[in-house]
JSON list of C-alpha atoms in Angstrom, two decimals:
[
{"chain": "A", "resi": 1, "resn": "UNK", "atom": "CA", "xyz": [-0.45, 4.66, -10.98]},
{"chain": "A", "resi": 2, "resn": "UNK", "atom": "CA", "xyz": [-0.49, 2.57, -7.00]},
{"chain": "A", "resi": 3, "resn": "UNK", "atom": "CA", "xyz": [-3.62, -0.25, -7.61]},
{"chain": "A", "resi": 4, "resn": "UNK", "atom": "CA", "xyz": [-4.76, 0.13, -4.42]},
{"chain": "A", "resi": 5, "resn": "UNK", "atom": "CA", "xyz": [-7.85, -1.90, -4.96]},
{"chain": "A", "resi": 6, "resn": "UNK", "atom": "CA", "xyz": [-4.80, -4.75, -5.19]},
{"chain": "A", "resi": 7, "resn": "UNK", "atom": "CA", "xyz": [-3.06, -2.75, -2.18]},
{"chain": "A", "resi": 8, "resn": "UNK", "atom": "CA", "xyz": [-6.54, -3.91, -0.67]},
{"chain": "A", "resi": 9, "resn": "UNK", "atom": "CA", "xyz": [-6.54, -7.03, -1.36]},
{"chain": "A", "resi": 10, "resn": "UNK", "atom": "CA", "xyz": [-3.09, -8.04, -0.13]},
{"chain": "A", "resi": 11, "resn": "UNK", "atom": "CA", "xyz": [-3.97, -5.73, 3.06]},
{"chain": "A", "resi": 12, "resn": "UNK", "atom": "CA", "xyz": [-6.71, -8.20, 3.57]},
{"chain": "A", "resi": 13, "resn": "UNK", "atom": "CA", "xyz": [-5.24, -11.95, 2.96]},
{"chain": "A", "resi": 14, "resn": "UNK", "atom": "CA", "xyz": [-2.42, -11.35, 5.21]},
{"chain": "A", "resi": 15, "resn": "UNK", "atom": "CA", "xyz": [-1.55, -9.69, 8.26]},
{"chain": "A", "resi": 16, "resn": "UNK", "atom": "CA", "xyz": [2.01, -8.02, 8.27]},
{"chain": "A", "resi": 17, "resn": "UNK", "atom": "CA", "xyz": [4.28, -4.98, 7.30]},
{"chain": "A", "resi": 18, "resn": "UNK", "atom": "CA", "xyz": [3.17, -3.82, 3.98]},
{"chain": "A", "resi": 19, "resn": "UNK", "atom": "CA", "xyz": [6.24, -1.56, 2.07]},
{"chain": "A", "resi": 20, "resn": "UNK", "atom": "CA", "xyz": [6.12, 1.06, -0.77]},
{"chain": "A", "resi": 21, "resn": "UNK", "atom": "CA", "xyz": [9.14, 1.00, -3.31]},
{"chain": "A", "resi": 22, "resn": "UNK", "atom": "CA", "xyz": [9.10, 2.81, -6.58]},
{"chain": "A", "resi": 23, "resn": "UNK", "atom": "CA", "xyz": [7.72, 5.28, -5.01]},
{"chain": "A", "resi": 24, "resn": "UNK", "atom": "CA", "xyz": [8.92, 8.58, -7.38]},
{"chain": "A", "resi": 25, "resn": "UNK", "atom": "CA", "xyz": [6.68, 11.27, -8.37]},
{"chain": "A", "resi": 26, "resn": "UNK", "atom": "CA", "xyz": [3.43, 9.51, -7.74]},
{"chain": "A", "resi": 27, "resn": "UNK", "atom": "CA", "xyz": [1.00, 12.26, -6.32]},
{"chain": "A", "resi": 28, "resn": "UNK", "atom": "CA", "xyz": [0.02, 12.86, -2.76]},
{"chain": "A", "resi": 29, "resn": "UNK", "atom": "CA", "xyz": [-3.44, 11.12, -3.02]},
{"chain": "A", "resi": 30, "resn": "UNK", "atom": "CA", "xyz": [-1.92, 7.18, -3.80]},
{"chain": "A", "resi": 31, "resn": "UNK", "atom": "CA", "xyz": [-0.12, 7.55, -0.71]},
{"chain": "A", "resi": 32, "resn": "UNK", "atom": "CA", "xyz": [-2.63, 8.25, 1.66]},
{"chain": "A", "resi": 33, "resn": "UNK", "atom": "CA", "xyz": [-4.90, 6.16, 0.57]},
{"chain": "A", "resi": 34, "resn": "UNK", "atom": "CA", "xyz": [-2.15, 3.48, 0.56]},
{"chain": "A", "resi": 35, "resn": "UNK", "atom": "CA", "xyz": [-1.86, 4.96, 4.19]},
{"chain": "A", "resi": 36, "resn": "UNK", "atom": "CA", "xyz": [-5.18, 3.97, 5.12]},
{"chain": "A", "resi": 37, "resn": "UNK", "atom": "CA", "xyz": [-5.69, 0.78, 3.63]},
{"chain": "A", "resi": 38, "resn": "UNK", "atom": "CA", "xyz": [-2.71, -0.66, 5.95]},
{"chain": "A", "resi": 39, "resn": "UNK", "atom": "CA", "xyz": [1.64, 0.43, 4.46]},
{"chain": "A", "resi": 40, "resn": "UNK", "atom": "CA", "xyz": [3.89, 1.24, 7.05]},
{"chain": "A", "resi": 41, "resn": "UNK", "atom": "CA", "xyz": [6.50, 1.59, 4.91]},
{"chain": "A", "resi": 42, "resn": "UNK", "atom": "CA", "xyz": [6.75, 4.75, 1.84]},
{"chain": "A", "resi": 43, "resn": "UNK", "atom": "CA", "xyz": [10.88, 4.69, 0.17]},
{"chain": "A", "resi": 44, "resn": "UNK", "atom": "CA", "xyz": [10.87, 8.39, -0.83]},
{"chain": "A", "resi": 45, "resn": "UNK", "atom": "CA", "xyz": [14.57, 7.99, -1.36]},
{"chain": "A", "resi": 46, "resn": "UNK", "atom": "CA", "xyz": [14.36, 8.79, -4.87]},
{"chain": "A", "resi": 47, "resn": "UNK", "atom": "CA", "xyz": [12.59, 12.08, -4.46]},
{"chain": "A", "resi": 48, "resn": "UNK", "atom": "CA", "xyz": [14.48, 13.23, -2.11]},
{"chain": "A", "resi": 49, "resn": "UNK", "atom": "CA", "xyz": [18.82, 12.80, -4.83]},
{"chain": "A", "resi": 50, "resn": "UNK", "atom": "CA", "xyz": [16.72, 14.04, -7.24]},
{"chain": "A", "resi": 51, "resn": "UNK", "atom": "CA", "xyz": [15.80, 17.87, -4.90]},
{"chain": "A", "resi": 52, "resn": "UNK", "atom": "CA", "xyz": [19.38, 17.42, -3.83]},
{"chain": "A", "resi": 53, "resn": "UNK", "atom": "CA", "xyz": [21.25, 16.62, -7.17]},
{"chain": "A", "resi": 54, "resn": "UNK", "atom": "CA", "xyz": [18.71, 19.62, -8.93]},
{"chain": "A", "resi": 55, "resn": "UNK", "atom": "CA", "xyz": [19.44, 22.22, -5.90]},
{"chain": "A", "resi": 56, "resn": "UNK", "atom": "CA", "xyz": [22.73, 21.45, -6.52]},
{"chain": "A", "resi": 57, "resn": "UNK", "atom": "CA", "xyz": [23.23, 21.82, -9.60]},
{"chain": "A", "resi": 58, "resn": "UNK", "atom": "CA", "xyz": [20.82, 25.36, -9.79]},
{"chain": "A", "resi": 59, "resn": "UNK", "atom": "CA", "xyz": [23.38, 26.49, -6.78]},
{"chain": "A", "resi": 60, "resn": "UNK", "atom": "CA", "xyz": [26.90, 25.90, -8.71]},
{"chain": "A", "resi": 61, "resn": "UNK", "atom": "CA", "xyz": [25.55, 27.69, -12.08]},
{"chain": "A", "resi": 62, "resn": "UNK", "atom": "CA", "xyz": [23.94, 30.73, -10.01]},
{"chain": "A", "resi": 63, "resn": "UNK", "atom": "CA", "xyz": [27.62, 30.74, -8.16]},
{"chain": "A", "resi": 64, "resn": "UNK", "atom": "CA", "xyz": [30.54, 29.82, -9.87]},
{"chain": "A", "resi": 65, "resn": "UNK", "atom": "CA", "xyz": [32.87, 31.79, -7.41]},
{"chain": "A", "resi": 66, "resn": "UNK", "atom": "CA", "xyz": [31.77, 29.91, -4.46]},
{"chain": "A", "resi": 67, "resn": "UNK", "atom": "CA", "xyz": [34.03, 27.19, -3.94]},
{"chain": "A", "resi": 68, "resn": "UNK", "atom": "CA", "xyz": [33.37, 25.83, -0.78]},
{"chain": "A", "resi": 69, "resn": "UNK", "atom": "CA", "xyz": [30.25, 23.27, -1.50]},
{"chain": "A", "resi": 70, "resn": "UNK", "atom": "CA", "xyz": [29.30, 23.05, 1.37]},
{"chain": "A", "resi": 71, "resn": "UNK", "atom": "CA", "xyz": [28.35, 26.33, 1.33]},
{"chain": "A", "resi": 72, "resn": "UNK", "atom": "CA", "xyz": [25.96, 25.80, -1.40]},
{"chain": "A", "resi": 73, "resn": "UNK", "atom": "CA", "xyz": [24.33, 23.02, 0.44]},
{"chain": "A", "resi": 74, "resn": "UNK", "atom": "CA", "xyz": [23.49, 23.97, 3.33]},
{"chain": "A", "resi": 75, "resn": "UNK", "atom": "CA", "xyz": [22.18, 27.22, 1.76]},
{"chain": "A", "resi": 76, "resn": "UNK", "atom": "CA", "xyz": [20.30, 25.58, -1.32]},
{"chain": "A", "resi": 77, "resn": "UNK", "atom": "CA", "xyz": [19.96, 22.21, -1.20]},
{"chain": "A", "resi": 78, "resn": "UNK", "atom": "CA", "xyz": [18.51, 21.24, 3.03]},
{"chain": "A", "resi": 79, "resn": "UNK", "atom": "CA", "xyz": [16.52, 23.28, 1.61]},
{"chain": "A", "resi": 80, "resn": "UNK", "atom": "CA", "xyz": [14.66, 21.86, -1.62]},
{"chain": "A", "resi": 81, "resn": "UNK", "atom": "CA", "xyz": [15.05, 18.94, 0.20]},
{"chain": "A", "resi": 82, "resn": "UNK", "atom": "CA", "xyz": [13.21, 19.76, 3.18]},
{"chain": "A", "resi": 83, "resn": "UNK", "atom": "CA", "xyz": [10.24, 20.42, 0.71]},
{"chain": "A", "resi": 84, "resn": "UNK", "atom": "CA", "xyz": [10.41, 17.32, -0.11]},
{"chain": "A", "resi": 85, "resn": "UNK", "atom": "CA", "xyz": [10.14, 15.78, 3.32]},
{"chain": "A", "resi": 86, "resn": "UNK", "atom": "CA", "xyz": [7.90, 17.61, 4.07]},
{"chain": "A", "resi": 87, "resn": "UNK", "atom": "CA", "xyz": [5.37, 16.84, 1.77]},
{"chain": "A", "resi": 88, "resn": "UNK", "atom": "CA", "xyz": [6.15, 13.28, 1.97]},
{"chain": "A", "resi": 89, "resn": "UNK", "atom": "CA", "xyz": [4.46, 13.81, 5.74]},
{"chain": "A", "resi": 90, "resn": "UNK", "atom": "CA", "xyz": [1.27, 15.15, 4.98]},
{"chain": "A", "resi": 91, "resn": "UNK", "atom": "CA", "xyz": [1.66, 12.64, 2.33]},
{"chain": "A", "resi": 92, "resn": "UNK", "atom": "CA", "xyz": [2.41, 9.79, 4.39]},
{"chain": "A", "resi": 93, "resn": "UNK", "atom": "CA", "xyz": [-0.05, 10.78, 7.10]},
{"chain": "A", "resi": 94, "resn": "UNK", "atom": "CA", "xyz": [3.10, 11.44, 9.48]},
{"chain": "A", "resi": 95, "resn": "UNK", "atom": "CA", "xyz": [3.09, 15.03, 10.27]},
{"chain": "A", "resi": 96, "resn": "UNK", "atom": "CA", "xyz": [4.36, 15.64, 14.20]},
{"chain": "A", "resi": 97, "resn": "UNK", "atom": "CA", "xyz": [4.39, 12.75, 15.19]},
{"chain": "A", "resi": 98, "resn": "UNK", "atom": "CA", "xyz": [7.62, 11.44, 15.31]},
{"chain": "A", "resi": 99, "resn": "UNK", "atom": "CA", "xyz": [8.73, 9.98, 18.97]},
{"chain": "A", "resi": 100, "resn": "UNK", "atom": "CA", "xyz": [11.09, 12.42, 21.17]}
]
């Protein structure tokens, strides 16, 4: 659980960027609140890696005769990782904010 009250106190005490680490399996509402408090960076690599690994294992198990792992990654793994990223973008209030 993320201590939002402590995060508020830190934000009030110092004027610097705040980065969250170790947020795997943290419910999205904590991230939404953290962004409102002023967190500017949230790491989600573990969540993406978990989605990648579990999707790849499932694809390999369900397609034992497929030898092109890249084909499995494109067809089965990328969509699962994309779901995680899109969900997190929503939680971080970052949808549609990319600078192209």
